[in-house]
Each structure stands twice: as structure tokens, then as C-alpha cells.
Amino acid sequence: MSDAALRANPARTEEGAGRLVVLASAVACGVIVANLYYAQPLVDLIARDLGISASVGSAVVALTQVGYAIGLILVAPLVDLFESRRLLTVTLAFAVAALLLAAFAPTGGVFLAAALSIGVASVAAQMLLPLVAGMEPEATRGRVVGTIMSGLLFGILLARPVAGVIADWFGWRAVFGLSAALTVATALSLRVLIPSRRPEGGVAYGAFLGSMWGLLREYPLLRRRALYQASLFAAFSMFWTASPMRLSEAYGWSHSLIGLFALAGAGGALIAPVAGRWADAGLTRPGTLAAIASVALGFAVAGSDGLAGAVWIGVAALLFGAVVLDMGVQANMIFGQRTIYGLNPAARGRLNGLYVATLFLGGAFGSAITSPLMTHFGWGATAAVGAALPLVALGFAAMERARD
């Protein structure tokens, strides 16, 4: 299938999307993507309440990420095929239904099904990002991607402390009920603010999905950037699944305190607009190497907390690791998306879907192995594996020619 058949009519002017649309999109992406992470610090509460065994507790998080990867392949690319506002509204309505199912789940099996569905529906954020980025001129696209991603990343990082505090006061079910209400408000706001974009359409769904395989084969740069980010996101998911366990078991912290610790990771999101400007300035390659190295460094320092002679030094090591690791993951994400959006303007939705699906499969892998590693080998071994994953990516990135 030719990309000419899917060529969109970009809804932008020479001035771009406009500040209000960009800021609204940043907030919306944060609200939507937070749905993927509310369960992360609540795994033990949910598992205990619904009879999910401790050894498979991290499946709660992994299933959400698998659902997100599925949605990125089967749903998010439809922004290249269908009218944007209606597609966003329908997808967010499905998200609300899944969140309410999680809030009222009577059994572990029902909750796990809801977790998978939440993941699928949360791809609305990855419809919105290429849609708004595509309205921007090439010279400032990195900045817009960085701004929207900073909102998305704040959503990821603030989801954990918000979930911890609400769960301590009102129970874990209230977290998903509140998220459903926020998602309704987001859907209504986007319906008003986001310009309509109407691709030419007229392509069968099967042929449309088949075109994604062709894009993956056509662009080696897409494959490389996706695999680099997948290794980093595996480490990211490992850290934020294991560190609440570490803080609870080794330091006796409550869910509220663990939630406050997660706020520190939000500092990493501040790098996103800066990374966008670096990408616009042609600094993608050195920025990529620095970002990947910082993820390995952050996990290695966090894993050394047990060597500290005092509790505060150990907590400081975890805090340093959280900030540095998050900064590296977020910066590399911006570099990757800024790069792939320039490969084929008519296929940004599909390119973005392939890129983010790959990294979330990496995240699902990281989440799935965390509970077994923590149970059988402890925090030190978990941190060693978490640091090794980005080091492998760094080796490949260092050998790559300066093509970005």
C-alpha cells in the first residue's frame, strides 16, 4: 500500500498548533498516560485484596504495558486513517469503562482483564502526540514534542505518589474511580480544543496494518531508536516496580512516603523541553549517548544503597538514581521521537505506534522479571540487571555511525 493513499491534510498554519493546543495536549497526555502507572506502587495492596499471588504480583503492571503495546499497533495508528476528534473520544470512552471495571473488580481475574484494557485505551496519548507535532514546522517540532512529552512524563511520574496517597486515605479502588472522572474531563476538553484532522482514508484495515511492517523494514533508524528506548524503558519499569518494595522492606516506608519519593523522579521530566531544543539544534547523537549512560549510572548508584553506613545515605542513593535514571529515559525518548517524525510525514501515527509499542514491550519485560528477581535474588541483583540493560544499548549506540 502506498503512503500516498494515507496522506493527511495537516491541520496547521505556518505558526503551528498554537500555545493553548500544545499546553492542553501536554496536560491531556499526562492524565491519560498516568492510567498506566497508578497500579505500580499498589501491587501489594491489590494482590492481597484480590487474591493474586505475590510471585506474579508484577503481572498487574506488565499486563497494562502489554495492553498498551497492543493498542499502539492496532489502535493508535488509526490516527492516520480516521478523523482525529471522534477517534480520540471513542478511545477515551473505552478508557473510562476500563478504569471503572478496575475500580469495582470483584476478583483478581477481572482486575487483570481491566488492567490489559486500560493499557489498550491509554494509547489515546500516542494519537494526540503525533497529531499535534505534525502541525508544527520542522524547525520547532522538537520543542513541541518536548513540551507535550514533559506533560506526559509528569503524568507518569506523578501517578505513583498520587496513587500512594489516595490509597492510604481512601483505598486503592478510589484511585481508579478518580482517574475515570479525570479521563472524562480530558475527553470533553480535547473535543473542544483539538482541530479536526481528516486523512484521505479509503484503505482496508488489514492493508493499513500491513503497511506498518513495511515501515519497520524500510527504516533501520526506526528499529535502532525503538530498541535503544526499549532497553531503557525496561530499566525504568524495573526501577519503579522494585524501588517501592525496597523502600517498604528495607526502610519501612508507608505508601504515602513512597509516593513522596516518587515525586523526586518527576524532576527528570524537566529535561524534556531541553532535550527537544538539543534535538532541534542537531545534537541528537551525543545526547543519545549521554542519556543512555545516565540510565545505567542511575540504576548502579541506586543499587549501592545497601552499602551506605547510614539510612539517609542509602535513601539519598536511591533518590539520586531515581532522578538521573528518569532524566536519561525521558531525554532519549525525545531524541527518538523527534528523529522518527521526520522519516515519513504521512505515516507519523504508524511510526510513533511502532516506536512506542517496542519500548513498552521492553517495559513489560522489565516489570515481569522484577518480582521474581526481588523474591529470589534481592535488590542488589535486580539493580545489576537494571544497569546492564542500558549498557548493552550504549555499546550498540556507540558503534553506530553518526546518522541521526
PDB file of C-alpha atoms in Angstrom, residues 32 41 82 132 282 379:
ATOM      1  CA  ILE A  32      -4.114   9.672  30.045  1.00  0.00           C
ATOM      2  CA  PRO A  41       3.004   1.286  43.846  1.00  0.00           C
ATOM      3  CA  PHE A  82      -9.804   8.272  10.737  1.00  0.00           C
ATOM      4  CA  VAL A 132      -0.119  17.968  17.371  1.00  0.00           C
ATOM      5  CA  GLY A 282      21.341  18.753  15.757  1.00  0.00           C
ATOM      6  CA  TRP A 379      17.529  -5.677  45.355  1.00  0.00           C
TER       7      TRP A 379
END
